[in-house]
């Protein structure tokens, strides 16, 4: 007698959607696309239909789908050593750490490896708590206050949702971790008023991805740094989406305020081009004047860890991806292609678009929701306008990613070429024109 589960999975009559509905939690509001194969910037579904993938698994596929460099690293390391425990000396972690410290950060510090962006942020949050114990308030009690910003997204763990200043990710999961203060992004007076003797860290995304592609101003990043220095608090940058070339620079904030030096940085997403890996970098500086302990040594033996984090396979793939980004000049390509997307879209002055913005290939197109509503293309009962437009693009063969209610992101691989950018823009424009509104001005 055949195993009933195998029989269900093999039966062609059962659609992928039915399988998922039956056997996986309903926590994702999935679109109908069922991808089976990818090559570069192209994705193919179960029927063989081709899509231009400008979502890239939400800024993950930094080299596109199934890049030979990734396939080779997977195969070679897969035949050598896939996993061993962090009880042992894992050379790949040292080599990847060296690349992140010397080439990416260009600042003395040390790295820790984990499996996702949320986990990387957990490590930063735990570092902040430990740091707060080591550098207490005047009365000797630990500092525990962490400031984060409206529309941020820092992951789905309890630490992540406590840090995230969006009600929708917290709702129903209370009680959350205490100690977080959420402030308006780019509001320097609000920040100055909020920092106090309990403040131990400021955590922010230099470019908010999930929150709608919102850029920090240079003044704001500098104010965060200045206040951290003044109060000996940690400046922590969540670079999970914006880091490692996505903004056209190794350091995501470099196009905005290159002189800013954070105390900690988290990465994931594009770090290994689709292989699950997260990492943090912690700066080498004393925890307090006259103290010989550096913040990069605060998380000592036994204080933090994870079984899979930084195993030989993940490190080998990540190093191969980052070396390819460097050797192929992909930061510069991301900067150029991103500028092209933003300038072209803004040049349309399309009635259904409010504005396009972004840095490098972290680009967001803000929809004119009022115009969409007035021509009957969108209403509150149809769900988010960003999803309605994302679905229309998908039907036309272009994959983009919603960010909040009114923004769609284009996050193609860092090696996307001009021809594919032109094709994507042509599809985007054609779909908007077909959706209606007043005729475009150009
Ligand atoms: C800025 C930022 N931080 C953290 C996360 C969480 O990363 P992960 O989904 O890998 O846990 C995300 C994911 O979108 C993110 O964009």
PDB file of C-alpha atoms and ligand atoms in Angstrom, residues 58 115-119 121 153-156 205 207 209-210 238-242 268-269 409, ligand 1:
ATOM      1  CA  UNK A  58      12.528  40.445  -1.752  1.00  0.00           C
ATOM      2  CA  UNK A 115      20.427  32.299   9.680  1.00  0.00           C
ATOM      3  CA  UNK A 116      18.152  35.255   8.948  1.00  0.00           C
ATOM      4  CA  UNK A 117      17.637  38.975   9.276  1.00  0.00           C
ATOM      5  CA  UNK A 118      15.477  38.653  12.373  1.00  0.00           C
ATOM      6  CA  UNK A 119      18.155  36.568  14.048  1.00  0.00           C
ATOM      7  CA  UNK A 121      18.756  41.814  14.732  1.00  0.00           C
ATOM      8  CA  UNK A 153      10.728  46.514  10.019  1.00  0.00           C
ATOM      9  CA  UNK A 154      13.177  44.444  12.010  1.00  0.00           C
ATOM     10  CA  UNK A 155      11.842  40.889  11.684  1.00  0.00           C
ATOM     11  CA  UNK A 156       9.237  38.557  13.136  1.00  0.00           C
ATOM     12  CA  UNK A 205      17.274  51.099   8.671  1.00  0.00           C
ATOM     13  CA  UNK A 207      16.623  53.029   3.937  1.00  0.00           C
ATOM     14  CA  UNK A 209      12.420  48.738   2.796  1.00  0.00           C
ATOM     15  CA  UNK A 210       9.184  47.156   4.018  1.00  0.00           C
ATOM     16  CA  UNK A 238      19.655  47.253  10.169  1.00  0.00           C
ATOM     17  CA  UNK A 239      21.139  46.596   6.734  1.00  0.00           C
ATOM     18  CA  UNK A 240      19.230  43.369   6.167  1.00  0.00           C
ATOM     19  CA  UNK A 241      17.576  44.805   3.058  1.00  0.00           C
ATOM     20  CA  UNK A 242      19.749  47.826   2.265  1.00  0.00           C
ATOM     21  CA  UNK A 268      20.853  38.863   5.684  1.00  0.00           C
ATOM     22  CA  UNK A 269      18.825  38.669   2.434  1.00  0.00           C
ATOM     23  CA  UNK A 409       9.354  47.993  -5.075  1.00  0.00           C
TER      24      UNK A 409
HETATM   25  C1  LIG B   1      15.197  45.712   7.272  1.00  0.00           C
HETATM   26  C2  LIG B   1      14.824  44.303   7.602  1.00  0.00           C
HETATM   27  N1  LIG B   1      15.194  43.788   8.780  1.00  0.00           N
HETATM   28  C3  LIG B   1      14.901  42.528   9.119  1.00  0.00           C
HETATM   29  C4  LIG B   1      14.173  41.719   8.281  1.00  0.00           C
HETATM   30  C5  LIG B   1      13.858  40.311   8.672  1.00  0.00           C
HETATM   31  O1  LIG B   1      14.642  39.442   7.921  1.00  0.00           O
HETATM   32  P1  LIG B   1      14.269  37.880   7.846  1.00  0.00           P
HETATM   33  O2  LIG B   1      12.976  37.804   7.121  1.00  0.00           O
HETATM   34  O3  LIG B   1      15.422  37.263   7.112  1.00  0.00           O
HETATM   35  O4  LIG B   1      14.152  37.399   9.244  1.00  0.00           O
HETATM   36  C6  LIG B   1      13.747  42.225   7.045  1.00  0.00           C
HETATM   37  C7  LIG B   1      12.938  41.407   6.131  1.00  0.00           C
HETATM   38  O5  LIG B   1      12.260  41.884   5.279  1.00  0.00           O
HETATM   39  C8  LIG B   1      14.082  43.550   6.705  1.00  0.00           C
HETATM   40  O6  LIG B   1      13.699  44.088   5.544  1.00  0.00           O
END
